[in-house]
Short mmCIF file of C-alpha atoms in Angstrom, two decimals:
data_model
loop_
_atom_site.label_atom_id
_atom_site.label_comp_id
_atom_site.label_asym_id
_atom_site.label_seq_id
_atom_site.Cartn_x
_atom_site.Cartn_y
_atom_site.Cartn_z
CA MET A 19 86.68 -54.02 141.46
CA THR A 20 89.25 -54.39 144.27
CA PHE A 21 89.28 -52.80 147.72
CA LEU A 22 91.97 -50.34 146.60
CA GLN A 23 90.18 -49.37 143.39
CA TRP A 24 86.93 -48.74 145.24
CA LEU A 25 88.69 -46.68 147.91
CA LYS A 26 90.30 -44.44 145.31
CA GLN A 27 87.00 -43.94 143.49
CA ALA A 28 85.01 -43.33 146.69
CA THR A 29 87.59 -40.86 148.01
CA GLN A 30 87.18 -38.77 144.86
CA VAL A 31 83.39 -38.89 145.11
CA LEU A 32 83.52 -37.73 148.75
CA ASN A 33 86.00 -34.89 148.17
CA GLY A 34 83.54 -32.48 149.78
CA SER A 35 83.81 -34.31 153.11
CA ASP A 36 86.19 -33.27 155.89
CA SER A 37 87.77 -36.74 155.76
CA PRO A 38 86.92 -38.43 152.43
CA ARG A 39 89.50 -41.22 152.67
CA ARG A 40 88.53 -42.15 156.24
CA ASP A 41 84.82 -42.04 155.37
CA ALA A 42 85.44 -44.41 152.47
CA GLU A 43 87.46 -46.78 154.66
CA ILE A 44 84.72 -46.88 157.30
CA LEU A 45 82.05 -47.69 154.71
CA LEU A 46 84.21 -50.37 153.08
CA GLY A 47 85.00 -51.96 156.43
CA PHE A 48 81.34 -51.87 157.45
CA VAL A 49 80.11 -53.58 154.27
CA THR A 50 82.89 -56.19 154.06
CA GLY A 51 83.14 -56.82 157.80
CA ARG A 52 86.91 -56.32 157.59
CA THR A 53 89.24 -54.28 159.79
CA ARG A 54 91.17 -51.29 158.47
CA THR A 55 94.38 -53.31 158.75
CA PHE A 56 92.92 -56.09 156.60
CA LEU A 57 91.72 -53.61 153.98
CA MET A 58 95.22 -52.20 153.64
CA ALA A 59 97.06 -55.54 153.75
CA PHE A 60 94.77 -57.25 151.22
CA CYS A 61 93.90 -54.24 149.09
CA GLU A 62 93.75 -56.35 145.89
CA THR A 63 90.82 -58.39 147.22
CA ALA A 64 87.86 -58.27 144.82
CA LEU A 65 84.49 -56.99 145.95
CA THR A 66 81.37 -59.04 145.26
CA GLU A 67 78.43 -57.63 143.30
CA GLU A 68 76.36 -57.58 146.47
CA GLU A 69 79.04 -55.61 148.31
CA LEU A 70 79.37 -53.15 145.43
CA THR A 71 75.61 -52.57 145.40
CA LYS A 72 75.56 -51.85 149.14
CA LEU A 73 78.60 -49.59 148.89
CA ASP A 74 77.04 -47.62 146.06
CA GLY A 75 73.94 -46.93 148.17
CA PHE A 76 75.95 -45.93 151.23
CA LEU A 77 78.25 -43.75 149.14
CA LYS A 78 75.30 -41.80 147.75
CA ARG A 79 73.93 -41.24 151.24
CA ARG A 80 77.28 -39.98 152.49
CA GLN A 81 77.71 -37.78 149.41
CA ALA A 82 74.35 -36.19 150.25
CA GLY A 83 75.72 -35.30 153.69
CA GLU A 84 74.24 -38.01 155.91
CA PRO A 85 76.58 -38.71 158.85
CA ILE A 86 78.67 -41.87 158.66
CA ALA A 87 77.42 -42.88 162.11
CA TYR A 88 73.78 -42.88 160.94
CA ILE A 89 74.68 -44.90 157.85
CA THR A 90 76.55 -47.59 159.79
CA GLY A 91 74.43 -47.28 162.94
CA VAL A 92 77.48 -47.29 165.22
CA LYS A 93 79.94 -44.79 166.69
CA GLU A 94 82.98 -45.31 168.89
CA PHE A 95 83.18 -43.33 172.14
CA TRP A 96 85.56 -43.88 175.05
CA SER A 97 86.88 -46.91 173.12
CA LEU A 98 83.38 -48.44 173.27
CA LYS A 99 81.02 -49.07 170.36
CA PHE A 100 77.61 -47.41 170.66
CA ASN A 101 74.53 -47.93 168.56
CA VAL A 102 73.27 -44.61 167.21
CA SER A 103 70.19 -43.51 165.29
CA PRO A 104 68.60 -40.28 164.01
CA ALA A 105 66.78 -40.13 167.38
CA THR A 106 70.07 -39.32 169.15
CA LEU A 107 73.04 -37.03 168.89
CA ILE A 108 76.19 -38.65 167.56
CA PRO A 109 78.70 -38.97 170.44
CA ARG A 110 81.66 -36.68 169.78
CA PRO A 111 85.29 -36.86 170.91
CA ASP A 112 84.99 -33.53 172.76
CA THR A 113 82.35 -35.04 175.04
CA GLU A 114 84.99 -37.47 176.27
CA LYS A 115 86.38 -34.44 178.14
CA LEU A 116 83.18 -34.37 180.19
CA VAL A 117 83.62 -38.06 181.05
CA GLU A 118 87.28 -37.52 181.90
CA LEU A 119 86.50 -34.63 184.26
CA ALA A 120 83.54 -36.41 185.84
CA LEU A 121 85.70 -39.41 186.70
CA GLU A 122 88.31 -37.06 188.15
CA TYR A 123 85.80 -35.25 190.39
CA LEU A 124 83.85 -38.37 191.34
CA PRO A 125 84.32 -39.36 195.00
CA LYS A 126 86.67 -42.31 195.49
CA VAL A 127 83.98 -44.13 197.47
CA PRO A 128 80.79 -45.70 196.01
CA CYS A 129 78.16 -43.06 195.26
CA GLU A 130 75.23 -42.21 192.99
CA VAL A 131 75.47 -40.24 189.74
CA LEU A 132 72.72 -38.67 187.61
CA ASP A 133 73.01 -38.17 183.84
CA LEU A 134 70.41 -35.82 182.34
CA GLY A 135 69.42 -36.15 178.67
CA THR A 136 71.48 -39.30 178.19
CA GLY A 137 70.77 -39.86 174.46
CA THR A 138 72.77 -42.93 173.42
CA GLY A 139 73.86 -43.36 177.03
CA ALA A 140 77.46 -42.69 176.03
CA ILE A 141 78.43 -40.51 179.00
CA THR A 142 76.88 -42.59 181.75
CA ILE A 143 77.86 -45.96 180.24
CA ALA A 144 81.47 -44.83 179.75
CA MET A 145 81.58 -43.71 183.40
CA ALA A 146 79.91 -46.91 184.56
CA THR A 147 82.57 -49.05 182.91
CA GLU A 148 85.24 -47.15 184.83
CA ARG A 149 83.39 -47.09 188.17
CA PRO A 150 81.45 -50.34 188.61
CA ASP A 151 81.18 -49.55 192.33
CA CYS A 152 78.91 -46.55 191.65
CA LEU A 153 75.21 -46.45 190.78
CA PHE A 154 74.22 -44.42 187.71
CA THR A 155 70.77 -43.10 186.86
CA ALA A 156 70.21 -41.78 183.32
CA ILE A 157 67.15 -39.81 182.20
CA GLU A 158 65.98 -39.40 178.59
CA LYS A 159 62.72 -37.92 177.29
CA ASN A 160 62.80 -39.38 173.75
CA GLU A 161 61.40 -42.92 173.77
CA ASP A 162 63.49 -44.11 170.81
CA ALA A 163 66.69 -42.76 172.37
CA PHE A 164 65.66 -44.22 175.74
CA GLU A 165 65.35 -47.71 174.22
CA LEU A 166 68.62 -47.30 172.32
CA ALA A 167 70.51 -46.32 175.48
CA GLN A 168 69.20 -49.41 177.26
CA LYS A 169 70.33 -51.55 174.32
CA ASN A 170 73.80 -50.00 174.45
CA ALA A 171 74.14 -50.68 178.17
CA GLN A 172 73.13 -54.29 177.63
CA GLN A 173 75.50 -54.84 174.71
CA ILE A 174 78.45 -53.18 176.43
CA GLY A 175 77.69 -55.17 179.56
CA VAL A 176 77.19 -52.62 182.32
CA ASN A 177 74.73 -53.51 185.06
CA ASN A 178 75.08 -50.46 187.30
CA VAL A 179 73.07 -48.04 185.11
CA TYR A 180 69.33 -47.48 185.43
CA PHE A 181 67.39 -45.60 182.76
CA LEU A 182 64.29 -43.52 183.39
CA LEU A 183 61.96 -42.04 180.77
CA GLY A 184 61.10 -38.38 181.36
CA ASN A 185 62.12 -34.76 181.10
CA TRP A 186 65.05 -33.55 183.19
CA TYR A 187 64.39 -34.04 186.93
CA LYS A 188 60.71 -35.09 186.78
CA PRO A 189 61.23 -38.87 187.13
CA ILE A 190 63.39 -38.70 190.28
CA LYS A 191 61.33 -36.49 192.64
CA GLY A 192 63.25 -36.08 195.90
CA ARG A 193 66.33 -38.20 195.16
CA LYS A 194 69.80 -36.73 195.64
CA PHE A 195 73.14 -37.56 194.05
CA SER A 196 76.84 -36.99 194.59
CA MET A 197 77.23 -35.84 190.99
CA ILE A 198 75.06 -34.63 188.11
CA VAL A 199 76.38 -34.61 184.54
CA SER A 200 74.72 -33.41 181.36
CA ASN A 201 75.34 -32.58 177.72
CA PRO A 202 72.09 -30.63 177.15
CA PRO A 203 70.81 -28.72 174.12
CA TYR A 204 72.75 -25.44 174.03
CA ILE A 205 72.62 -24.12 170.46
CA GLU A 206 70.51 -21.01 169.91
CA PRO A 207 67.71 -21.47 167.33
CA THR A 208 69.23 -19.03 164.80
CA ASP A 209 72.77 -20.50 164.81
CA ILE A 210 74.00 -20.98 161.24
CA HIS A 211 75.76 -24.22 162.20
CA LEU A 212 72.37 -25.95 162.35
CA SER A 213 72.33 -25.97 158.55
CA GLN A 214 75.87 -27.30 158.16
CA GLY A 215 77.56 -30.69 158.28
CA ASP A 216 76.29 -33.66 160.31
CA VAL A 217 74.23 -31.38 162.55
CA ARG A 218 71.64 -31.05 159.75
CA TYR A 219 70.63 -34.67 160.34
CA GLU A 220 70.63 -34.71 164.12
CA PRO A 221 67.46 -34.16 166.20
CA ARG A 222 66.89 -30.44 166.83
CA SER A 223 65.33 -31.22 170.20
CA ALA A 224 68.75 -32.47 171.35
CA LEU A 225 70.57 -29.47 169.90
CA VAL A 226 68.49 -26.32 170.22
CA SER A 227 67.57 -24.41 173.36
CA GLU A 228 65.73 -21.11 173.74
CA ASP A 229 67.05 -18.06 175.60
CA ASP A 230 70.11 -17.84 173.34
CA GLY A 231 70.89 -21.48 174.05
CA PHE A 232 70.79 -21.22 177.85
CA ALA A 233 67.20 -22.25 178.70
CA ASP A 234 67.94 -25.92 179.42
CA ILE A 235 71.24 -25.16 181.13
CA LYS A 236 69.37 -22.86 183.54
CA ILE A 237 66.82 -25.61 184.27
CA ILE A 238 69.58 -28.10 185.01
CA VAL A 239 71.55 -25.76 187.27
CA HIS A 240 68.45 -24.70 189.22
CA GLY A 241 67.29 -28.30 189.65
CA ALA A 242 70.74 -29.42 190.72
CA THR A 243 70.44 -27.31 193.88
CA LYS A 244 67.61 -29.63 194.95
CA HIS A 245 69.10 -32.91 193.78
CA LEU A 246 72.75 -32.71 194.79
CA ASN A 247 74.13 -33.82 198.11
CA GLN A 248 76.11 -31.29 200.12
CA TYR A 249 79.48 -30.85 198.35
CA GLY A 250 78.15 -32.66 195.27
CA TRP A 251 79.42 -31.75 191.81
CA LEU A 252 77.61 -30.51 188.71
CA LEU A 253 79.28 -30.83 185.30
CA ILE A 254 77.70 -29.42 182.12
CA GLU A 255 78.95 -29.46 178.56
CA HIS A 256 78.19 -26.28 176.59
CA GLY A 257 79.11 -24.20 173.54
CA TYR A 258 82.62 -22.86 173.10
CA GLN A 259 81.43 -19.25 173.52
CA GLN A 260 79.16 -19.89 176.51
CA GLY A 261 81.71 -20.45 179.28
CA GLU A 262 81.46 -17.03 180.91
CA MET A 263 77.66 -17.05 180.99
CA VAL A 264 77.49 -20.62 182.29
CA ARG A 265 79.91 -19.77 185.10
CA THR A 266 77.67 -16.82 185.99
CA ILE A 267 74.59 -19.08 186.10
CA PHE A 268 76.40 -21.53 188.39
CA LYS A 269 77.48 -18.78 190.79
CA GLN A 270 74.03 -17.15 190.81
CA HIS A 271 72.63 -20.44 192.12
CA GLY A 272 75.20 -20.74 194.90
CA PHE A 273 77.78 -23.08 193.36
CA GLN A 274 81.36 -22.81 194.52
CA LEU A 275 84.73 -23.70 193.00
CA VAL A 276 83.23 -22.94 189.57
CA GLU A 277 85.65 -23.58 186.74
CA THR A 278 85.45 -24.05 182.97
CA TYR A 279 87.70 -26.55 181.19
CA THR A 280 88.69 -26.61 177.53
CA ASP A 281 88.15 -29.50 175.16
CA TYR A 282 90.87 -31.20 173.11
CA SER A 283 90.71 -28.37 170.57
CA GLY A 284 91.34 -25.71 173.22
CA ASN A 285 87.74 -24.39 173.31
CA GLU A 286 85.84 -23.82 176.56
CA ARG A 287 83.57 -26.85 176.77
CA VAL A 288 82.75 -28.10 180.30
CA THR A 289 81.87 -26.08 183.39
CA VAL A 290 82.16 -27.63 186.85
CA GLY A 291 80.81 -26.42 190.18
CA ARG A 292 80.41 -27.77 193.73
CA TRP A 293 77.12 -27.42 195.56
CA PHE A 294 77.30 -26.04 199.06
CA LYS A 295 74.31 -24.91 201.07
CA PRO A 296 75.20 -23.12 204.37
#
């Protein structure tokens, strides 16, 4: 069977996916070690029996709904390749908006940044590649995710990120930062989306938060008042329907210049506020 024949067959098998053709191309490229350009240019290349066996197994997993990123173990974010696993959320394009805004608000001089609930380390590592003059501290409570984030930093080659194991602010005690960023759990426990798509396979502890999805956001905002320097910035990613409530939480804790930005799909996604204590 050739590349082209397998792609046609796999695309039909995955017709329930949002992007069956792209899913098939990713799996074929992963198994053969070939780029998408090569697959298209040499589409009559024959697959080996070993490759067909691997592809068949991966195809069944994808057909069952398992995310492509968990099957291949990698996901691109900010034009960087990250290792992923079922212990972490899969980095999503919309989260790049958080990185983009954080870099925009970051002081132009060297400073310290805190990333809470870092997961794969995608946010903090992406920022660190853009600002090698800054020092980044990333906290993660899941040991498997913690080890994975360290591995990603090492493979990508950043040396200005330090990882700490723990829950939210506990590992840093009295330290203060010029910026705090976080993509925390913000889905309410009864949300129907938890039983749909890739989310079914992702760790609930990284997705679900009590108090209608706001419990962890409230912890982060409250703690930020103790761990931000004067005029420091807090940036939090949240659900597309949570912008108004998140802005209220920021203002209740004394944050100024509070603003919510939309993601690339036009949904409210990231709220920003500056800490100022009279």
